[in-house]
Coordinates of C-alpha atoms in Angstrom, one line a residue:
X1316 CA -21.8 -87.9 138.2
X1317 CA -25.5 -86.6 139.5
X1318 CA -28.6 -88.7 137.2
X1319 CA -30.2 -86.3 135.6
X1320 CA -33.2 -88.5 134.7
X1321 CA -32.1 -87.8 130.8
X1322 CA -33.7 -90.9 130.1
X1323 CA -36.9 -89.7 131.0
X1324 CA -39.7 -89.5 128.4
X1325 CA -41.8 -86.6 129.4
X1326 CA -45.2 -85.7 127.6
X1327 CA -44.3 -82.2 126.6
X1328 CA -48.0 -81.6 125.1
X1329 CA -49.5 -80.9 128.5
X1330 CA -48.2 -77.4 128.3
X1331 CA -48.5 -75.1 125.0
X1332 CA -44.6 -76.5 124.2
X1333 CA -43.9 -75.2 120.7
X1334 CA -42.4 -78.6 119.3
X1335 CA -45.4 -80.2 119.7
X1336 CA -47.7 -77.3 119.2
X1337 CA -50.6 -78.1 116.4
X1338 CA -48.8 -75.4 114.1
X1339 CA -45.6 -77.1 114.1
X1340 CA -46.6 -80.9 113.6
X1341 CA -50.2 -80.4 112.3
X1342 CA -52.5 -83.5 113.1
X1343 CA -49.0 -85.9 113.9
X1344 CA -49.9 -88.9 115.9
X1345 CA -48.4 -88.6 119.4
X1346 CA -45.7 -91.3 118.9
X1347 CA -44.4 -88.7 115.8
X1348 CA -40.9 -87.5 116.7
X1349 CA -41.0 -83.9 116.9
X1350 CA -37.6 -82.9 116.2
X1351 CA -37.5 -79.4 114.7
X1352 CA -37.4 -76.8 117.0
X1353 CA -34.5 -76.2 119.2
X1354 CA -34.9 -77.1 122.9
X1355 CA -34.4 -80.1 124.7
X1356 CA -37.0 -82.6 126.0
X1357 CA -34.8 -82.8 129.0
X1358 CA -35.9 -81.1 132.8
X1359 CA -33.7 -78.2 133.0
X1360 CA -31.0 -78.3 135.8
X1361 CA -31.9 -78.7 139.6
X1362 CA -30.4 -76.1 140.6
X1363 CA -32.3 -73.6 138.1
X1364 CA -35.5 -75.3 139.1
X1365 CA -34.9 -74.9 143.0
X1366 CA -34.0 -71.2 142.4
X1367 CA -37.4 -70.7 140.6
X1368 CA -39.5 -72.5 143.5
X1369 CA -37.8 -70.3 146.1
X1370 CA -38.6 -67.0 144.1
X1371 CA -42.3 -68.2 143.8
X1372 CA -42.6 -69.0 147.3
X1373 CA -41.4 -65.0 148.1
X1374 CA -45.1 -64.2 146.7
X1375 CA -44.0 -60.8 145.4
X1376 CA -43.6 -60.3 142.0
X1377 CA -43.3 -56.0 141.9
X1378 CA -40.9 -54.5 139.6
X1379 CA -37.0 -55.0 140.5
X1380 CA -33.6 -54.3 139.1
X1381 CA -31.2 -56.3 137.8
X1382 CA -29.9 -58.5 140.7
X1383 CA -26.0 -57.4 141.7
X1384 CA -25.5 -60.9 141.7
X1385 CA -26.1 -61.6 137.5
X1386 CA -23.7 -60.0 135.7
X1387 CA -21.0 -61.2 138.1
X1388 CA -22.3 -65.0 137.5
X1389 CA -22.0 -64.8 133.8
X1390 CA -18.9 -62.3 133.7
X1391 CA -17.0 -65.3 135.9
X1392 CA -18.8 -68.0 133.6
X1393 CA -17.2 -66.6 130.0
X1394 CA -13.7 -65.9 131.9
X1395 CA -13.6 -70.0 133.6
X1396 CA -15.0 -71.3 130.8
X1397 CA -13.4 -69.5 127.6
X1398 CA -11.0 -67.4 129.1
X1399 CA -12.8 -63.8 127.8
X1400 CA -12.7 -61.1 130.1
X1401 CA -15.7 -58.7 129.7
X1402 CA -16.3 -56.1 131.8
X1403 CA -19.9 -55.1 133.7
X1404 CA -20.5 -51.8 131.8
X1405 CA -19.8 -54.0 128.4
X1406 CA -23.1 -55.6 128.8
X1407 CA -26.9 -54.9 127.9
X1408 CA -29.7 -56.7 128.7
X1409 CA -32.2 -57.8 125.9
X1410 CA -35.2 -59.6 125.3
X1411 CA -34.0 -62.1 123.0
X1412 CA -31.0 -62.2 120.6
X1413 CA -33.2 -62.1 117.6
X1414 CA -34.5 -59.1 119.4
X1415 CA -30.8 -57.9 119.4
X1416 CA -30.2 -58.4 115.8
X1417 CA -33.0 -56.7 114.7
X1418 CA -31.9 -53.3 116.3
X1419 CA -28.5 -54.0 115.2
X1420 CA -29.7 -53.8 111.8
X1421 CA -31.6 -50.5 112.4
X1422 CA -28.5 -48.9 114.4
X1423 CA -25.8 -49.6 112.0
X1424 CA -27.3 -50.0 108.6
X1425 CA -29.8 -47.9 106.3
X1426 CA -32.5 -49.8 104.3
X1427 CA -31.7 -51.2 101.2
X1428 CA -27.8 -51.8 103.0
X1429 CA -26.0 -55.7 102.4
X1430 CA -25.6 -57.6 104.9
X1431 CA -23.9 -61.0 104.7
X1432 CA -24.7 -64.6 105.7
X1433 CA -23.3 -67.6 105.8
X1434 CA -25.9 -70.1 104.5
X1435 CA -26.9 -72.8 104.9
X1436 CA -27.9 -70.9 108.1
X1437 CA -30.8 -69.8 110.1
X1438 CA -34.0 -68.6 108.8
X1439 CA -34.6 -66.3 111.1
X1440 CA -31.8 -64.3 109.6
X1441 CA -33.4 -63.7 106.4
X1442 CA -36.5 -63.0 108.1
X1443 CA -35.1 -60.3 110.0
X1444 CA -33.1 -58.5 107.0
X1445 CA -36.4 -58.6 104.6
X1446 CA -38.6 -57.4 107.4
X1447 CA -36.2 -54.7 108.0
X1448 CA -35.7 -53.6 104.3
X1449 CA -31.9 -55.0 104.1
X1450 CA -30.4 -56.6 101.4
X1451 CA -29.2 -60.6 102.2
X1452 CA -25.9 -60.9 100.6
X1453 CA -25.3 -64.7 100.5
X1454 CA -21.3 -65.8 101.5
X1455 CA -22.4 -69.6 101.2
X1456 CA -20.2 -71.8 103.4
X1457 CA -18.1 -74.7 101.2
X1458 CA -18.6 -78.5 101.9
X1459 CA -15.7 -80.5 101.3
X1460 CA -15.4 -84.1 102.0
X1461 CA -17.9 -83.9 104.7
X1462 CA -17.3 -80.2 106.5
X1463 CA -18.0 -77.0 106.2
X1464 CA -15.9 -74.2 105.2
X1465 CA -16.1 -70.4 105.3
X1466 CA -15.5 -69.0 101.5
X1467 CA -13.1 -66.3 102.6
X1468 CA -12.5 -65.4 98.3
X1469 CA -16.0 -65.1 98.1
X1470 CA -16.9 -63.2 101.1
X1471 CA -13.9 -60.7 100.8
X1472 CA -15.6 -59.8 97.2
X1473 CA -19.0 -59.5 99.2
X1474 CA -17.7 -57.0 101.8
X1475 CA -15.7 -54.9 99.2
X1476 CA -19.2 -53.4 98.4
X1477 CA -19.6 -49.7 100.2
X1478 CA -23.5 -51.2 100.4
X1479 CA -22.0 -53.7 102.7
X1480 CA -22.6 -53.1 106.0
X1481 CA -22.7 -55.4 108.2
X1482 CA -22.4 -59.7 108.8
X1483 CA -24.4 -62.0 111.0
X1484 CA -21.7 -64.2 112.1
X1485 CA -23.8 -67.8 113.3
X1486 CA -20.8 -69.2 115.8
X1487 CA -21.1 -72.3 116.4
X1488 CA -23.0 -72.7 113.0
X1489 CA -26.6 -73.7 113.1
X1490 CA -27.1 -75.8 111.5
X1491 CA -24.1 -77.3 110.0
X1492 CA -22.3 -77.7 113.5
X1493 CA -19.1 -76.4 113.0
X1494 CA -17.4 -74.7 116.0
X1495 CA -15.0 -71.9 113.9
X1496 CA -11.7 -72.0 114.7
X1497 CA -9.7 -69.1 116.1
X1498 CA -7.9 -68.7 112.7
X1499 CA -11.1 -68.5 110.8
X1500 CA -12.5 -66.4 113.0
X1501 CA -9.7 -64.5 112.7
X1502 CA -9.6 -64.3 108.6
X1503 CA -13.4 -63.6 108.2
X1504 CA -12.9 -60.5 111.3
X1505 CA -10.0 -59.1 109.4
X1506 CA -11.5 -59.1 106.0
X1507 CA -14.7 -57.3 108.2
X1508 CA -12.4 -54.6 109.9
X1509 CA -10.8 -53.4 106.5
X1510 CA -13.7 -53.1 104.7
X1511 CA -16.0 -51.4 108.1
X1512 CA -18.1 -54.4 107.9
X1513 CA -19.6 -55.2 111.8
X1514 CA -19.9 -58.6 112.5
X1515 CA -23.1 -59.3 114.7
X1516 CA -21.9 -62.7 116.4
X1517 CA -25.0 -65.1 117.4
X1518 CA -23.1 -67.0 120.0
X1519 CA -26.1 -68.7 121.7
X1520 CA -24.8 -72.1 120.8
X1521 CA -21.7 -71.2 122.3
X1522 CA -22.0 -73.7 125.5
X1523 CA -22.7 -77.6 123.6
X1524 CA -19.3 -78.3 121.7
X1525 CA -18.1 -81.8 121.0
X1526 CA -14.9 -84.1 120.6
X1527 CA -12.9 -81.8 122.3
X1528 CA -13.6 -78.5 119.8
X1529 CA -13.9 -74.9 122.0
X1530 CA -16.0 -72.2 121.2
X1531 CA -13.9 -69.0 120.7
X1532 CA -15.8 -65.8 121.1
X1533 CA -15.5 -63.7 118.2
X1534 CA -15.0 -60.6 120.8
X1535 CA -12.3 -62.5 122.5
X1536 CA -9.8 -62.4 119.6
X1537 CA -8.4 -58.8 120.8
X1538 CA -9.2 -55.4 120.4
X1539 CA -9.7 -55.0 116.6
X1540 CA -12.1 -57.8 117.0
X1541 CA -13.7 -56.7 120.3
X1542 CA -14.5 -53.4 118.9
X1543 CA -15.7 -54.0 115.2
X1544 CA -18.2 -56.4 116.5
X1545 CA -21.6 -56.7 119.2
X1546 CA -22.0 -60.0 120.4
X1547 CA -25.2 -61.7 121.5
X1548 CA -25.8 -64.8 124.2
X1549 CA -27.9 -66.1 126.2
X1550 CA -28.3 -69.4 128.3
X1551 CA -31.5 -70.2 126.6
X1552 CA -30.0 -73.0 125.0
X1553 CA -27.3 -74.7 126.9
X1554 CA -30.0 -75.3 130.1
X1555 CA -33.1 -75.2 128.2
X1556 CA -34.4 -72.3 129.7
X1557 CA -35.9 -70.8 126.5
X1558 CA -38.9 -69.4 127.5
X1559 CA -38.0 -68.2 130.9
X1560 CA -35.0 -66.6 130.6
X1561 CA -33.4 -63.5 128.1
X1562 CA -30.3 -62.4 126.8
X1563 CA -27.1 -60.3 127.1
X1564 CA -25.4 -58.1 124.2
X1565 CA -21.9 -57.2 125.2
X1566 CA -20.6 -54.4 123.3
X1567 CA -16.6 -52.9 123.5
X1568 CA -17.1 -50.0 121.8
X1569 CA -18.1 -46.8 123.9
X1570 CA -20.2 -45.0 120.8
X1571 CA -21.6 -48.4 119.9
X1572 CA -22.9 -49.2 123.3
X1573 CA -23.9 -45.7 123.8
X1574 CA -26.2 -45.9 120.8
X1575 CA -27.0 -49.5 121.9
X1576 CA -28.0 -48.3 125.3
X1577 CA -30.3 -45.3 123.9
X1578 CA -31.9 -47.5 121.6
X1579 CA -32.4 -50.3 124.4
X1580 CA -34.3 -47.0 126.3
X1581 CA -36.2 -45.6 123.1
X1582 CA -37.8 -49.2 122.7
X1583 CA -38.1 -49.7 126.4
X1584 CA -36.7 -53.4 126.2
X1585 CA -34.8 -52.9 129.5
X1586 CA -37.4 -54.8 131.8
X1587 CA -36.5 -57.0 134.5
X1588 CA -38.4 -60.4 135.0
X1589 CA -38.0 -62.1 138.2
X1590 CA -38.2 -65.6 136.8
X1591 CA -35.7 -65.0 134.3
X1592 CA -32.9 -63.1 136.6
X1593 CA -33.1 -65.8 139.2
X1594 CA -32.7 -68.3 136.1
X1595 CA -29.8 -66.8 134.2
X1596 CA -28.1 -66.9 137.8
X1597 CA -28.7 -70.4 139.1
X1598 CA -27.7 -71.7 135.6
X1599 CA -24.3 -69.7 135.7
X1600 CA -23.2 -70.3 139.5
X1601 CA -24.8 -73.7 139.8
X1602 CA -25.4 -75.9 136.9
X1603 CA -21.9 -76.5 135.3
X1604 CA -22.4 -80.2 136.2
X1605 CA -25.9 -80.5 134.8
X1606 CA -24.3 -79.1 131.4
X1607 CA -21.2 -81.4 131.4
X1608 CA -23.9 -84.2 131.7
X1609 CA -25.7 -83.1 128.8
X1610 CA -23.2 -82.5 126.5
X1611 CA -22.3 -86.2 126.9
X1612 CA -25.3 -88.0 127.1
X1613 CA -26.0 -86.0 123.6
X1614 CA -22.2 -87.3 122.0
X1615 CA -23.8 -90.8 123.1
X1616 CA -26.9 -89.5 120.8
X1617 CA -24.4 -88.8 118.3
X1618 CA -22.7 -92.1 118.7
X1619 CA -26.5 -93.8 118.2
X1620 CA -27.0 -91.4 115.0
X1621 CA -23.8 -92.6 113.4
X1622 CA -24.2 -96.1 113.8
X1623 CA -27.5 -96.5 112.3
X1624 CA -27.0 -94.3 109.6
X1625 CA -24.0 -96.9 108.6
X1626 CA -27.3 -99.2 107.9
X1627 CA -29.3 -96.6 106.2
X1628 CA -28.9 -96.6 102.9
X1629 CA -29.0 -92.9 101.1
X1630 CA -28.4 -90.1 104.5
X1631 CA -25.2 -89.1 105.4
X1632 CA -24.3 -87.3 108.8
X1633 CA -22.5 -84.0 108.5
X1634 CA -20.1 -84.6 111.7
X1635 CA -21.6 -82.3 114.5
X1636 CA -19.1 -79.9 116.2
X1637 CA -21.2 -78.6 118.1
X1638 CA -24.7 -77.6 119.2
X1639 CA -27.8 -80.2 119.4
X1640 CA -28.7 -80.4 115.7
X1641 CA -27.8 -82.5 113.1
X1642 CA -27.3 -81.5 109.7
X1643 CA -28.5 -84.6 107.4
X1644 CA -27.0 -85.1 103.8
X1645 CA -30.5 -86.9 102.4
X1646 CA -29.5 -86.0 98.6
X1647 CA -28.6 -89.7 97.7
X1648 CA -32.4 -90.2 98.5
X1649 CA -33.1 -88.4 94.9
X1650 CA -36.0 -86.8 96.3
X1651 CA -36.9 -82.8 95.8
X1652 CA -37.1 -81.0 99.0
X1653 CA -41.1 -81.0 99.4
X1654 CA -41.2 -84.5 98.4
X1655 CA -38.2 -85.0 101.0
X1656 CA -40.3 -83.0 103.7
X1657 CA -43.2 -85.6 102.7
X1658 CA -41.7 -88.7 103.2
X1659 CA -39.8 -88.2 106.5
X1660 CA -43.0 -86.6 108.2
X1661 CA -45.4 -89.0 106.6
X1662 CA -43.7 -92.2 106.4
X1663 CA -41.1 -92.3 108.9
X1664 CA -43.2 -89.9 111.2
X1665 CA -40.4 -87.2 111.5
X1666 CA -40.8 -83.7 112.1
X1667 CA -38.0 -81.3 110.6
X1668 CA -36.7 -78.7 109.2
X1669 CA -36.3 -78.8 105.5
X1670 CA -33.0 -77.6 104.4
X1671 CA -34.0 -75.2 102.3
X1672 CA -35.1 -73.6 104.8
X1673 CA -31.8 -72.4 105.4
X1674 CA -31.3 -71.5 102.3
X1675 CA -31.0 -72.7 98.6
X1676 CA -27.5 -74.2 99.5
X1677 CA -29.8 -76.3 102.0
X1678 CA -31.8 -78.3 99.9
X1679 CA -31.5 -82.2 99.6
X1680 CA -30.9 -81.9 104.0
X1681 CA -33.1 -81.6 106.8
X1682 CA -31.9 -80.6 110.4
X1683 CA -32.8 -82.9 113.2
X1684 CA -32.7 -81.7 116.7
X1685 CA -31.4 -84.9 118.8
X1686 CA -31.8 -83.7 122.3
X1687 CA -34.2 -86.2 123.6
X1688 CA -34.4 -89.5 125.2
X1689 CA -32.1 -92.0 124.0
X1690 CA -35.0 -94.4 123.1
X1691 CA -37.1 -92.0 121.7
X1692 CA -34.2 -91.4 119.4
X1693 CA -33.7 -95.1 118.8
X1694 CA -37.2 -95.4 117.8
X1695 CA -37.1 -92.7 115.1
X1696 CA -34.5 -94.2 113.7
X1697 CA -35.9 -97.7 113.3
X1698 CA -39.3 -96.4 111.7
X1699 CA -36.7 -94.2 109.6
X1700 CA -34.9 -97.6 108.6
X1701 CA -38.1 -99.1 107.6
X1702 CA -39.4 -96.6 105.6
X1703 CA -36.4 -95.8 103.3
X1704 CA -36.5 -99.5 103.0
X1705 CA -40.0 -99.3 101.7
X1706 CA -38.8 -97.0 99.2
X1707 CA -36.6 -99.5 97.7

């Protein structure tokens, strides 16, 4: 297997990187570990990198199309990888996913319209519904013994409701880490397609699973599925190509996409960008290897997490299947959640995310994004030891 230099501690302040950025960790010192938004501290793959260089060197940076070359790359990449057949015409281009979302919402729903989520689960959802005058219609997720579990009684009740309209489906779940079986999948679409609720899957996770769990695409359960639902990805995570790349909605259904495609013109969020097309397709064809080599250095993250936490007294780890954040069970620690947020940012020099964050179901846990250097992990987690220590 290729070195990827994982192990390399990179000063990611040098650039205006939003982890470190003064508005995320305030006046942190520099040794603080910044740990709450979601990229990597890792160089993104070699391949993606050479690709970039070679489109700088062209010198030309006019307007262009869509290379013929993308939507081959990541049609082949979903069919190898998870066995789901999509075809070309299925697929938009979009900024972003929350970009996606957000005219999702405005497509399919009115104002004042439900729309259910699955807390704990990200902000940005709720953001997006009260900006855009919806309704959040909470379906909070069960933990039992350790794992979460979708609350299919509950949520069945929720999308009885006429005012229902729609469900952001977070698959895998940020940030409680399950990877949703086929089954469950399966449950929560049927309940959605009897009562004309669309799921809106958020998929961007899709690529980091663990212990040998799969991500199933919601769309590639079959036709009922495929056709009550608009699906949104993006490599953005899986290579850590964030802020130079964009996403892809893939829609089945022909009035769906037709709408989707209007709206995409109306807005006129159909732009190419050079950087991000040659990106998308070096990551697809060419990095494979580069992701396989992540996904295990971060289970060996995992595997560092778990042991110490066996010596910390008072945080429990919700097992991770899937995606690079950890969901920490701090509630033995008796604190509130500001008091919480204090104490890990000022004594054990952690920057977080506050579980409440996520929702009310959230509070008592922080999520921890673990996708750096193994010995800036293993640092954190001795000033972490020390300070709950303190406590004591």
């Amino acid at each position: 297997m290729c070195d990827y230099a994982f192990d390399k501690q990179i000063d990611r302040s040098v650039v205006p990187a939003l982890k470190v950025h003064p508005n995320i960790i305030g006046t942190a010192s520099t040794d603080t570990f910044a740990a709450s938004v979601a990229d990597m501290d890792f160089v993104a793959p070699p391949p993606v990198i050479e690709a970039l260089k070679t489109r700088l060197e062209h010198g030309i940076f006019g307007y262009e199309t869509v290379s013929n070359r993308l939507l081959p790359a990541l049609i082949d990449w979903l069919k190898s990888r998870y066995t789901w057949t999509v075809h070309k015409d299925e697929i938009l281009r979009s900024p972003n996913i929350l970009n996606t979302l957000s005219m999702a919402v405005n497509l399919f729903s009115r104002e004042g319209d439900g729309v259910i989520v699955q807390p704990p689960v990200f902000f940005d959802f709720d953001d997006i519904l009260r900006e855009n005058h919806r309704k959040l219609v909470s379906n909070p997720l069960i933990l039992k013994n350790g794992r979460y579990f979708i609350d299919f009684d509950d949520l069945e009740n929720k999308a009885k409701d006429p005012h229902t309209r729609m469900l952001f489906l977070c698959n895998p779940h940020n940030p409680v880490g399950r990877v949703w079986l086929p089954d469950e999948l399966k449950q929560l679409g049927d309940i959605c397609f009897q009562n004309e609720v669309l799921v809106i899957a958020d998929e961007i996770h899709a690529d980091i699973t663990f212990n040998g769990k799969r991500y199933t695409p919601f769309a590639s359960l079959g036709d009922i599925y495929a056709n009550n639902s608009i699906s949104c990805i993006s490599p953005a995570k899986s290579f850590n190509i964030a802020s130079c790349c964009s996403a892809f909605t893939i829609i089945r259904d022909p009035l769906k996409l037709e709408l989707f495609q209007s709206e995409n013109s109306r807005l006129t969020v159909n732009k190419n960008n050079a950087f991000s097309n040659v990106a998308m397709e070096a990551a697809y064809t060419k990095a494979k290897t580069w992701l396989d080599a992540v996904i295990k250095y971060l289970e060996g993250n995992i595997e560092l997490v778990r042991s110490q936490l066996e010596v910390i007294e008072g945080i429990e780890l919700i097992e991770p299947e899937g995606t690079f954040l950890l969901w920490l069970d701090c509630r033995s620690l008796n604190m509130k959640p500001k008091e919480l947020k204090q104490f890990f940012r000022e004594k054990a020099k952690w920057i977080v995310n506050s579980g409440e964050s996520f929702g009310p179901e959230g509070a008592g846990f922080i999520r921890v994004n673990i996708a750096c250097p193994k010995a800036r992990l293993e640092k954190a987690l001795g000033r972490l030891q020390q300070a709950i220590a303190s406590e004591s």
